[in-house]
XYZ file of C-alpha atoms in Angstrom:
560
model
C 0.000 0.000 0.000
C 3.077 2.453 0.644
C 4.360 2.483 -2.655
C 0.908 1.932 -4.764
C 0.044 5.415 -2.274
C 3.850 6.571 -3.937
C 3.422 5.990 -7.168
C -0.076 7.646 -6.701
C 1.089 10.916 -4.943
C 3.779 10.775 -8.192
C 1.419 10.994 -10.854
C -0.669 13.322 -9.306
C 2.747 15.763 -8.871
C 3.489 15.524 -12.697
C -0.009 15.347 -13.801
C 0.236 18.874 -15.289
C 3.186 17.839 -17.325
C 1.041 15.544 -19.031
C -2.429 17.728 -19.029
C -4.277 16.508 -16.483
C -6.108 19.018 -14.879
C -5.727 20.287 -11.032
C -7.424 22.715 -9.451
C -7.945 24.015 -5.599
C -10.722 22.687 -3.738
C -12.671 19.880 -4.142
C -13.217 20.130 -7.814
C -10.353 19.422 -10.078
C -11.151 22.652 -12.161
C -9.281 25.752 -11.642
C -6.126 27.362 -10.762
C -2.899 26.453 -10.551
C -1.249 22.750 -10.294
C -1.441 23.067 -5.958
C -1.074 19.466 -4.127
C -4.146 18.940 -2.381
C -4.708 15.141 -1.078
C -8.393 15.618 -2.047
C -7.194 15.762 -5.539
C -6.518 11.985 -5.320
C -10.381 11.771 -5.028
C -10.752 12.826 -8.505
C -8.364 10.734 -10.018
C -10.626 8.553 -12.499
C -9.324 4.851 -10.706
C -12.410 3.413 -8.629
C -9.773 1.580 -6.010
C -8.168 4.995 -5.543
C -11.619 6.500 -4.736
C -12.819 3.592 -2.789
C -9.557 3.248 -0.157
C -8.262 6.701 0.312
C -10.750 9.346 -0.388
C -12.809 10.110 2.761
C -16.489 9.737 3.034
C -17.689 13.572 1.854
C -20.618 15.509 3.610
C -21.539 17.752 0.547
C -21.220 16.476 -3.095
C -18.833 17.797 -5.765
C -20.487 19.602 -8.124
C -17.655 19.001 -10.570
C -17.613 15.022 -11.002
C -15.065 13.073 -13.218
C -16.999 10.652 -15.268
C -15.713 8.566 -18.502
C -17.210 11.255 -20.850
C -15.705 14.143 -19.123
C -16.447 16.789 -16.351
C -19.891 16.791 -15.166
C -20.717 20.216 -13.935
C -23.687 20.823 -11.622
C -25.614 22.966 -9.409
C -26.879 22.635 -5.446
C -30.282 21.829 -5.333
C -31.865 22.735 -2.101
C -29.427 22.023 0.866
C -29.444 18.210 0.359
C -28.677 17.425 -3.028
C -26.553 18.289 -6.227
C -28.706 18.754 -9.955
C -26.321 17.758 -12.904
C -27.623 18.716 -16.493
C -26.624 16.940 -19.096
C -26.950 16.146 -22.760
C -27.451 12.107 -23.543
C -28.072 11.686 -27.179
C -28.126 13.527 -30.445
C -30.710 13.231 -33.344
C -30.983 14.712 -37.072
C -34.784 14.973 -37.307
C -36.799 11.794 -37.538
C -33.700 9.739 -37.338
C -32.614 7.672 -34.578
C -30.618 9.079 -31.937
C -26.616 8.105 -31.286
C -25.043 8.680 -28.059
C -22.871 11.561 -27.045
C -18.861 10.573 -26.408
C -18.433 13.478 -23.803
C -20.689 15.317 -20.998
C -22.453 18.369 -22.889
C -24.316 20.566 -21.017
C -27.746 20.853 -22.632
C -28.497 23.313 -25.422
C -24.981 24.576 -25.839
C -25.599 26.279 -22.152
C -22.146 26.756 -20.465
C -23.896 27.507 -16.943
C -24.555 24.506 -15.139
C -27.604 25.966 -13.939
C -29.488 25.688 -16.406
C -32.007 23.387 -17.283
C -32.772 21.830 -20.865
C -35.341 22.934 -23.906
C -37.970 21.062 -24.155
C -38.812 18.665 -27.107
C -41.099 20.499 -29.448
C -44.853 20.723 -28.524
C -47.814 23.031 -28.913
C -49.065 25.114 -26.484
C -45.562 26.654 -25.342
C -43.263 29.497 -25.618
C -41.304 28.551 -28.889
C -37.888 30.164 -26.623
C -38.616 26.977 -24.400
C -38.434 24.295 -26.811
C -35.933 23.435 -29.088
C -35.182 19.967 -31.320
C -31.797 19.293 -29.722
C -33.995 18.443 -26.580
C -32.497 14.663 -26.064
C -31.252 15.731 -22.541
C -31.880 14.592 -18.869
C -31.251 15.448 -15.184
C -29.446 13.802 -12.544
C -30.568 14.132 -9.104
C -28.006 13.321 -6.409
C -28.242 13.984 -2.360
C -25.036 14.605 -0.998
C -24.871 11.561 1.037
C -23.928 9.622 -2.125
C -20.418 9.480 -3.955
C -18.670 7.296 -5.488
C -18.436 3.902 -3.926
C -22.145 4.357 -2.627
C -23.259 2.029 -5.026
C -26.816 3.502 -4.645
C -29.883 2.403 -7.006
C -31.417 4.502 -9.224
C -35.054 5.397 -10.250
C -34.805 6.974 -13.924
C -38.497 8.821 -14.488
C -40.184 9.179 -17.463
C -42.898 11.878 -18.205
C -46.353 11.817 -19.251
C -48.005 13.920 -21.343
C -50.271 11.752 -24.008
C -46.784 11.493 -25.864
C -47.064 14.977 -27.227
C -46.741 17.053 -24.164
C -44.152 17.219 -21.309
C -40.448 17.820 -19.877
C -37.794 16.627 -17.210
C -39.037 20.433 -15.967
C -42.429 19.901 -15.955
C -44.505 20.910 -12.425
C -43.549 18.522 -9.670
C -40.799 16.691 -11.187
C -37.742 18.375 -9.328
C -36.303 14.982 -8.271
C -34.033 16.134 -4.884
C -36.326 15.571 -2.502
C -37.186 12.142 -3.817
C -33.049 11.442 -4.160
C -32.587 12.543 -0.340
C -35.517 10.411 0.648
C -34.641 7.060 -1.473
C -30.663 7.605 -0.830
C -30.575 7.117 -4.614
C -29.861 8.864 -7.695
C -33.162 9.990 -9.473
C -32.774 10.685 -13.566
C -35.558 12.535 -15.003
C -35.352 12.205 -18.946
C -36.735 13.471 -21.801
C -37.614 11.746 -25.319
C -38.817 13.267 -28.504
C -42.617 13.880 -28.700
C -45.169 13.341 -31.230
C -44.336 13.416 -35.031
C -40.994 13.900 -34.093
C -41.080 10.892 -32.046
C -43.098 8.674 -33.959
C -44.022 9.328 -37.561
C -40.789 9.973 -39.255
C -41.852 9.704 -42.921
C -39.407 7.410 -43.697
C -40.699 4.774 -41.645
C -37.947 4.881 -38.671
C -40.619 4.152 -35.958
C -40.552 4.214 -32.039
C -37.543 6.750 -32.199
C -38.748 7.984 -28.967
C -38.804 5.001 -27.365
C -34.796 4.379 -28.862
C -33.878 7.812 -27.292
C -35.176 6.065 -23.870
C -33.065 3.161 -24.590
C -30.058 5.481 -24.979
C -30.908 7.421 -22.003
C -30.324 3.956 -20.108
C -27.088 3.415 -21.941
C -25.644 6.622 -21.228
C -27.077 5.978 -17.865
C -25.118 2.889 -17.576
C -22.128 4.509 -18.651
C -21.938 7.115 -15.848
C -23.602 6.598 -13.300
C -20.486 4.587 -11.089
C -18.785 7.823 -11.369
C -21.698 9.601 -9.093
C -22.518 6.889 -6.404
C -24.595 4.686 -8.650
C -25.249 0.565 -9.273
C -25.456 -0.024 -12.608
C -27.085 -3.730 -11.737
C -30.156 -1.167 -9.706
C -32.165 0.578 -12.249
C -35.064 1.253 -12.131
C -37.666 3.034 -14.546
C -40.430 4.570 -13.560
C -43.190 6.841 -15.147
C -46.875 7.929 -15.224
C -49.392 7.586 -17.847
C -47.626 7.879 -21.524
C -44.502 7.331 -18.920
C -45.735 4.289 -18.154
C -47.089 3.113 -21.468
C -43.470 3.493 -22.394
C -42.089 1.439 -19.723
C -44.601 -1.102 -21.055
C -42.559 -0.497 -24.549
C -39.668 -0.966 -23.215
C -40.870 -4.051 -20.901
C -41.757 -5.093 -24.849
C -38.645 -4.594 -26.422
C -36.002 -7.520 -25.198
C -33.132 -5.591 -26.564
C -34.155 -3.033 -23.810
C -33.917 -5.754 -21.137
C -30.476 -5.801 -19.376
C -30.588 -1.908 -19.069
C -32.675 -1.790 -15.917
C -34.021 -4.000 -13.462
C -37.427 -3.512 -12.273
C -40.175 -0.755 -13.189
C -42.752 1.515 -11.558
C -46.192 1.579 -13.708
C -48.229 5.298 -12.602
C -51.651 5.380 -14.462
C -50.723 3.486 -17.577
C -53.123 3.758 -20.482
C -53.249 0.130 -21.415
C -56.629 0.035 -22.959
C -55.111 1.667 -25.259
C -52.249 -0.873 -26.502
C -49.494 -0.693 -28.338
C -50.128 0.042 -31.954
C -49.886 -2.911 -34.565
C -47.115 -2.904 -37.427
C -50.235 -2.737 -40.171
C -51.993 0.159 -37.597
C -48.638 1.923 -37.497
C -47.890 2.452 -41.504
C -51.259 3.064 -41.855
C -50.966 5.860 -39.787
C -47.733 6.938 -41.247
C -49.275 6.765 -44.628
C -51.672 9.003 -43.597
C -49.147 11.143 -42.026
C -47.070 11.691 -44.715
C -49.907 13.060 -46.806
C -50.075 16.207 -44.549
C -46.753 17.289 -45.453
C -45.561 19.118 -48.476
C -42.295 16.722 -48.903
C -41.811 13.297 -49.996
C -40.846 10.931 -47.549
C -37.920 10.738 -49.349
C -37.054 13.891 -50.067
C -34.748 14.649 -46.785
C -33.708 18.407 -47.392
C -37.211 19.015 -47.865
C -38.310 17.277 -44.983
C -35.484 19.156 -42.923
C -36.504 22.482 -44.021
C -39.650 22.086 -42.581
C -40.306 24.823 -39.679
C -41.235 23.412 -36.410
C -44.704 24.987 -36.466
C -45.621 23.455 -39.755
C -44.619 20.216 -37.899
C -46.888 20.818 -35.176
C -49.666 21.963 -37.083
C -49.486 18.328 -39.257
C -49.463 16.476 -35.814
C -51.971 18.436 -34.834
C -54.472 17.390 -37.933
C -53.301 14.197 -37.513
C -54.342 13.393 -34.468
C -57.844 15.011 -35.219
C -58.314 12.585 -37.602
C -56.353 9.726 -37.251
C -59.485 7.982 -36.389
C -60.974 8.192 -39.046
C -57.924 5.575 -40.822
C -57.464 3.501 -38.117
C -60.383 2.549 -35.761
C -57.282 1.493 -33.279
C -55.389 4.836 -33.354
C -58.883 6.098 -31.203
C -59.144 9.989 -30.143
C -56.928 10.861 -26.879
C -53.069 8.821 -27.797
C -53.437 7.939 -31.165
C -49.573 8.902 -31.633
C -47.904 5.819 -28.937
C -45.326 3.279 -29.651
C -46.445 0.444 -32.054
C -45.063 -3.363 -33.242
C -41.926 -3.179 -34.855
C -37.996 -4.786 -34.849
C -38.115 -3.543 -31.414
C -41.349 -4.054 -29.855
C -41.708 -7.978 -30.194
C -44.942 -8.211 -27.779
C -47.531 -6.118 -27.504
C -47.600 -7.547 -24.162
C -51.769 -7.817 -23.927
C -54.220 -10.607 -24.044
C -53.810 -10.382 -27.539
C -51.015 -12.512 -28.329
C -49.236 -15.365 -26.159
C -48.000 -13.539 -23.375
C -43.701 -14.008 -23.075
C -41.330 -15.066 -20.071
C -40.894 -12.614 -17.919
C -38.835 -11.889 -14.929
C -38.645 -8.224 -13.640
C -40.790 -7.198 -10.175
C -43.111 -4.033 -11.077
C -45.205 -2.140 -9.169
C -48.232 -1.256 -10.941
C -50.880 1.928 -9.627
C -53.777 3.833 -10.369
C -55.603 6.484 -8.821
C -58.668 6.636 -7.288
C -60.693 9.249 -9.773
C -58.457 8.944 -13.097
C -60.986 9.485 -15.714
C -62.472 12.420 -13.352
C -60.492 15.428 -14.814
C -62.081 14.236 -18.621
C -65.977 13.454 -17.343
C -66.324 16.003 -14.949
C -65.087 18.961 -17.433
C -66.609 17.297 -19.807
C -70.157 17.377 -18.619
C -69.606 20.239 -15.792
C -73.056 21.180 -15.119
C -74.302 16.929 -14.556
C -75.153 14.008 -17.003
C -78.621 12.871 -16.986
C -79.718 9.465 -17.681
C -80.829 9.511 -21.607
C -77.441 11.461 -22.413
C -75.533 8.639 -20.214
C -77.129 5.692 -21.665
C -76.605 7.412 -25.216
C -72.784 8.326 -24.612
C -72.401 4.719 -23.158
C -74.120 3.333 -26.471
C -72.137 4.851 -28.664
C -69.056 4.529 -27.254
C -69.014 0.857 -27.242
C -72.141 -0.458 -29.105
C -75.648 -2.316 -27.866
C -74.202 -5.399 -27.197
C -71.413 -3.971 -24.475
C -73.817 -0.936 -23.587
C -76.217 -3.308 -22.269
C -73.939 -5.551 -20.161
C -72.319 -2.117 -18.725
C -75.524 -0.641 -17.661
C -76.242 -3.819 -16.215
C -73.051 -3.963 -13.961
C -73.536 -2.638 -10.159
C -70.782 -0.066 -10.627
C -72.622 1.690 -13.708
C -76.185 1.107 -13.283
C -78.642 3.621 -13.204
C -80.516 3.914 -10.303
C -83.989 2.320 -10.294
C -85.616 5.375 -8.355
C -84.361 7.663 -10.270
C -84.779 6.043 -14.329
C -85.845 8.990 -16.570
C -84.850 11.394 -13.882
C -82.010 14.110 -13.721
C -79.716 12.661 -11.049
C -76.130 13.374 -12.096
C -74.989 10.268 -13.190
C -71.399 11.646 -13.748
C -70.023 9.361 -10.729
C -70.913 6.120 -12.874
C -69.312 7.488 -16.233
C -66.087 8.089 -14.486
C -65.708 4.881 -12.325
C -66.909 3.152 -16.148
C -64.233 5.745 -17.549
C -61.510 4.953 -14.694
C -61.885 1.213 -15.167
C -61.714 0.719 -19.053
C -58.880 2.760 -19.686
C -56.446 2.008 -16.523
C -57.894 0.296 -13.606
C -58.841 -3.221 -15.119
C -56.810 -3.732 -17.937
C -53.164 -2.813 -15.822
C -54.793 -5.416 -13.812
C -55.422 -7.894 -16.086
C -51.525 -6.868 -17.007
C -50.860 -7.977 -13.654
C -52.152 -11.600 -13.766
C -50.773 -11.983 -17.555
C -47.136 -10.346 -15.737
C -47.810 -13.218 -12.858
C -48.709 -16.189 -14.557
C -45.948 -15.693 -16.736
C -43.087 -15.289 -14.034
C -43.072 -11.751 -12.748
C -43.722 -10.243 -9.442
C -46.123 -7.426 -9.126
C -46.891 -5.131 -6.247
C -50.578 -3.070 -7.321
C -51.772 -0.510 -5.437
C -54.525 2.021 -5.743
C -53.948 5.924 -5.108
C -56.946 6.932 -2.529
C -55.070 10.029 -1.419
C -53.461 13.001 -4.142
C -52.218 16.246 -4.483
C -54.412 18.218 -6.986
C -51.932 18.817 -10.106
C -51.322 21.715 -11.539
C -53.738 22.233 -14.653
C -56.217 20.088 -12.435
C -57.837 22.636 -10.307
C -59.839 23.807 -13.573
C -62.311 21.300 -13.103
C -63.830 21.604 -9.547
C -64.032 18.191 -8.694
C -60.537 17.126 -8.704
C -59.715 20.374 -5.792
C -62.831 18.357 -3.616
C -62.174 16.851 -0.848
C -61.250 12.510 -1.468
C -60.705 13.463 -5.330
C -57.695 11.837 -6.715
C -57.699 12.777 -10.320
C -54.577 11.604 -13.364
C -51.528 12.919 -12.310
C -52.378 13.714 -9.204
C -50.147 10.924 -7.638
C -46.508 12.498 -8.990
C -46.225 15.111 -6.403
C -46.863 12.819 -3.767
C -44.213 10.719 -5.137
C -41.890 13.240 -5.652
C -42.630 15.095 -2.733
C -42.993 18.139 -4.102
C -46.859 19.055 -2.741
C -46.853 22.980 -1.697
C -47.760 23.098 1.580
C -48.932 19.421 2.068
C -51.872 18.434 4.606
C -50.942 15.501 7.389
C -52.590 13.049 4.891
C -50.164 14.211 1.704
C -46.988 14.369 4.131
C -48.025 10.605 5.686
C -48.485 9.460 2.233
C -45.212 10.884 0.785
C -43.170 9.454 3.493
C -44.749 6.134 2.901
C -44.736 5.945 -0.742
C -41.258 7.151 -0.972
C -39.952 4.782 2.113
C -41.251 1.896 -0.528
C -40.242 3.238 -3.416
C -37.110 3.154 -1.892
C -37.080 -0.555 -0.674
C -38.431 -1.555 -4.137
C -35.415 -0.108 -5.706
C -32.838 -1.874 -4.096
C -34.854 -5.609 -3.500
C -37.853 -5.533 -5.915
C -39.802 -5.512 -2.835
C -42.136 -2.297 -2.068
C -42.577 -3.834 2.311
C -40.599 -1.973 4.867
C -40.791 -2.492 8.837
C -43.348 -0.362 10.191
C -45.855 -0.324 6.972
C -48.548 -2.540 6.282
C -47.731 -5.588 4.637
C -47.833 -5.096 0.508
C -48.775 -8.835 -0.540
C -47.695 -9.220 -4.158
C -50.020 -10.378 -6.773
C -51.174 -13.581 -7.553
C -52.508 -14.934 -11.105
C -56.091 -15.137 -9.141
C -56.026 -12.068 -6.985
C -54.159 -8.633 -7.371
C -53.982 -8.091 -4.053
C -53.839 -4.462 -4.811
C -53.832 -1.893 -1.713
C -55.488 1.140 -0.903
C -52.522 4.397 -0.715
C -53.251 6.385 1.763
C -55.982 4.358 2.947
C -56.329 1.136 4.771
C -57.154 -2.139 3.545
C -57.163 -3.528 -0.223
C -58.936 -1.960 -3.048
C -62.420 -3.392 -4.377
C -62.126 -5.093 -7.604
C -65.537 -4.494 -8.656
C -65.919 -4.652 -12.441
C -62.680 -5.563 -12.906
C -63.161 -9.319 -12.695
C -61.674 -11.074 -15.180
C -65.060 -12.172 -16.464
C -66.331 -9.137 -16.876
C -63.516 -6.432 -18.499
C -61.439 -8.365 -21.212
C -63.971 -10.999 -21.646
C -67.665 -9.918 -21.191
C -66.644 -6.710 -22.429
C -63.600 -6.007 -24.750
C -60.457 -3.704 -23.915
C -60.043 -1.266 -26.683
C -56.770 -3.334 -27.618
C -58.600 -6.169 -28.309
C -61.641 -4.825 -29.884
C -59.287 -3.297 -32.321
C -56.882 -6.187 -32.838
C -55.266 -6.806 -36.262
């Protein structure tokens, strides 16, 4: 050990001779080649690291990592926020790696936080193509050695919407929490994520798969196990984790995988659905698929306006593309399942948890029909959503029947459209994903959201601010633990949720001492519990005989 500490203390004397880069303080950026023995911390040789730097108190915000310097900012008192840059992309083509740490954008302040991937409805300053960026998350209790686990988060928004900055997604507080590194990423949206004319499809979900290769790269250098990923998402989040859980290629980049409010009525798109789609596509824009200067020259906003008449009418050429996602990942080279009751179901191995929330189709029903749904418009929007046949059977069902006393009258029958609403679209079908996941070798954990923090964008319809409302998206400040000024219930729950979030990241296990048991799932029973609540959650027309076999998911309904 004396002369391996030598030869160290050598190298580090004539490392400016051979441009290695000293500096005073704990950073190795700076002035002047000054001996420090912290510098030996920096030195890029994990044995050096692990025997002779000291356990630190604060993080570095200048970390050595195989691509280069990575160059953050504090975050709170508790944690360090690194920036970074994890893939580039021409337009509609699939996305390579980056060879060295980039600061997003160009940006040469650490401080600052990416562009978003283009979408409508935002500040055109705020958004920008080169958007295939991410942010790392790291308390200051971690550093390299740690060997912490890490929870990468992917964000919702329909697949057209969203950012790593959206509201609630600071991940510190969730880092300090979990003692683990928290990644929130971004991937390219809409047409630009999933209709490249020349048939390149699921780009988006191949700019996730990079974000878990750069991911794998770097993360020993801030504290991280590269054998503890874990991804994690809500809604179109989590109907890309379901891509990815599709995609064996994907597999050995993370471990296990948090499921928030996936849309799995939905399903993944078939290959037939898909170039449909992108045949249609293509016809809304002025180039030939082929014609790639064209195609390049296109402005952003005439990009955005296409998407936007696609998805108006994308219906209207493929029954399966339906009217809320019908831009989503879809069958391909990738995407060997489409992991539904569709198909033979594959081997599987990974634990997941997999949530709802109480009131998820509440934001659309409620705003919707904001002044009450009477019985003839209920049994006609029932109708013609799904046909006589299903209609009838749904009516007929205790959770969406009409009151007897009150047939013909004008009681608001909004409560049954949204628990029929709630249960077609999330509820029952991610747990009939949970028996398939089961009986096929998986563990699942499922648990039902009875306690939220009303989103931002929620509080425009009324019901979702009311009292024991727990509307879509309501769950990720919980979960992050960003609710301003939380009530005892929303602290409680936080703490909980994050104190198994935590356990599930480093043993696939959600159970910690001094919590409830969490039974997992069985092929029979989904043993799903109530957050914030006690007890398990009803499963009430989400039998298996009744949604997916009495009455068709969307997925299979529109199977081809």
């Amino acid at each position: 050990m004396i002369l391996f500490t030598a030869v160290l203390y050598s190298l580090l004397l004539f490392a400016p001779i051979h441009g290695f880069p000293l500096g005073r303080g704990r950073g190795i950026l700076g002035n002047p080649p000054v001996f420090h023995p912290g510098l030996l911390c920096n030195l890029p040789i994990p044995v050096v690291q692990q025997l002779l730097c000291p356990r630190q108190s604060t993080p570095s915000l200048n970390v050595l990592t195989p691509l280069g310097i990575a160059r953050g900012a504090a975050d709170g008192s508790n944690a360090a926020r690194f920036a970074v840059k994890y893939a580039s992309a021409s337009r509609w083509q699939p996305s390579s790696l980056v060879t060295t740490w980039q600061l997003p954008n160009g940006n040469t302040d650490p401080t600052k936080l990416p562009l978003s991937c283009p979408q409508t409805g935002v500040d055109g300053s705020t958004m920008s193509e080169d958007c295939l960026s991410m942010i790392l998350y790291v308390p200051n209790s971690v550093h390299i050695g740690s060997n912490v686990p890490t929870l990468v988060w992917i964000h919702g928004g329909t697949f057209i919407f969203g950012s790593a900055t959206g509201p609630g997604l600071d991940g510190a507080n969730l880092a300090v929490a979990t003692n683990s590194i928290v990644a929130v990423i971004q991937y390219r949206l809409g047409a630009l994520g999933f209709l490249s004319p020349s048939g390149n499809t699921n780009l988006a979900v191949k700019d996730v798969v990079n974000s878990l290769k750069f991911l794998k790269t770097v993360l020993p250098a801030f504290g991280g196990d590269t054998s503890r990923v874990t991804v994690a998402g809500q809604s179109a989040g989590a109907s890309m984790i379901r891509a990815l859980l599709a995609a064996p290629s994907a597999s050995s980049y993370f471990r296990s995988a948090i499921i928030q409010s996936d849309t799995m009525d939905y399903g993944i798109l078939s290959t037939s659905s898909q170039q449909t789609l992108q045949n249609f596509y293509n016809t809304l824009l002025t180039c030939s698929s082929a014609d790639t200067a064209c195609l390049n020259g296109l402005s952003i906003d005439t990009i955005l306006n296409s998407q936007n008449d696609f998805s108006n009418n994308a219906v209207n050429y493929d029954a399966s593309a339906g009217v809320v996602e019908p831009i989503r990942p879809s069958r391909d080279a990738l995407i060997t399942s489409p992991l539904d009751s569709t198909a033979p179901f594959p081997q599987v191995s990974k634990p997941l948890l997999v949530t709802s929330v109480r009131n998820e189709a509440g934001f659309t029903i409620y705003g919707g029909f904001p002044d009450g749904l009477d019985s003839a418009t209920y049994i006609g929007a029932v109708t013609g959503a799904f046909g006589n046949q299903s209609a009838t059977l749904l009516l007929a069902q205790p959770s969406y029947a009409i009151p007897t006393q009150v047939e013909g009258g004008t009681q608001d029958l909004r409560p049954q459209l949204q628990q029929m609403g709630n249960d077609q679209v999330w509820r029952c079908p991610s747990w009939t994903f949970t028996r398939n996941w089961v009986n096929n070798g998986g563990t699942v954990f499922a648990g039902e959201f009875m306690v939220g923090a009303t989103y931002p964008g929620n509080e425009q319809v009324p019901f979702c601010t009311q009292a024991g409302s727990v509307c879509h998206q309501d769950d990720i400040e919980i979960v992050f633990g960003t609710v301003p000024s939380p009530t005892a219930a929303q602290a409680a729950l936080t703490t909980e949720v994050q104190a198994r979030y935590s356990a599930f990241l480093r043993t696939g296990n959600p159970n910690v001492s001094g919590r409830p048991n969490w039974p997992a799932a069985s092929g029979n029973n989904v043993n799903a519990i109530q957050l914030g609540a006690s007890g398990m959650a009803s499963i009430g027309a989400c039998d298996p005989s009744f949604w997916g076999a009495a009455v068709p998911y969307d997925y299979q309904t529109f199977a081809n």
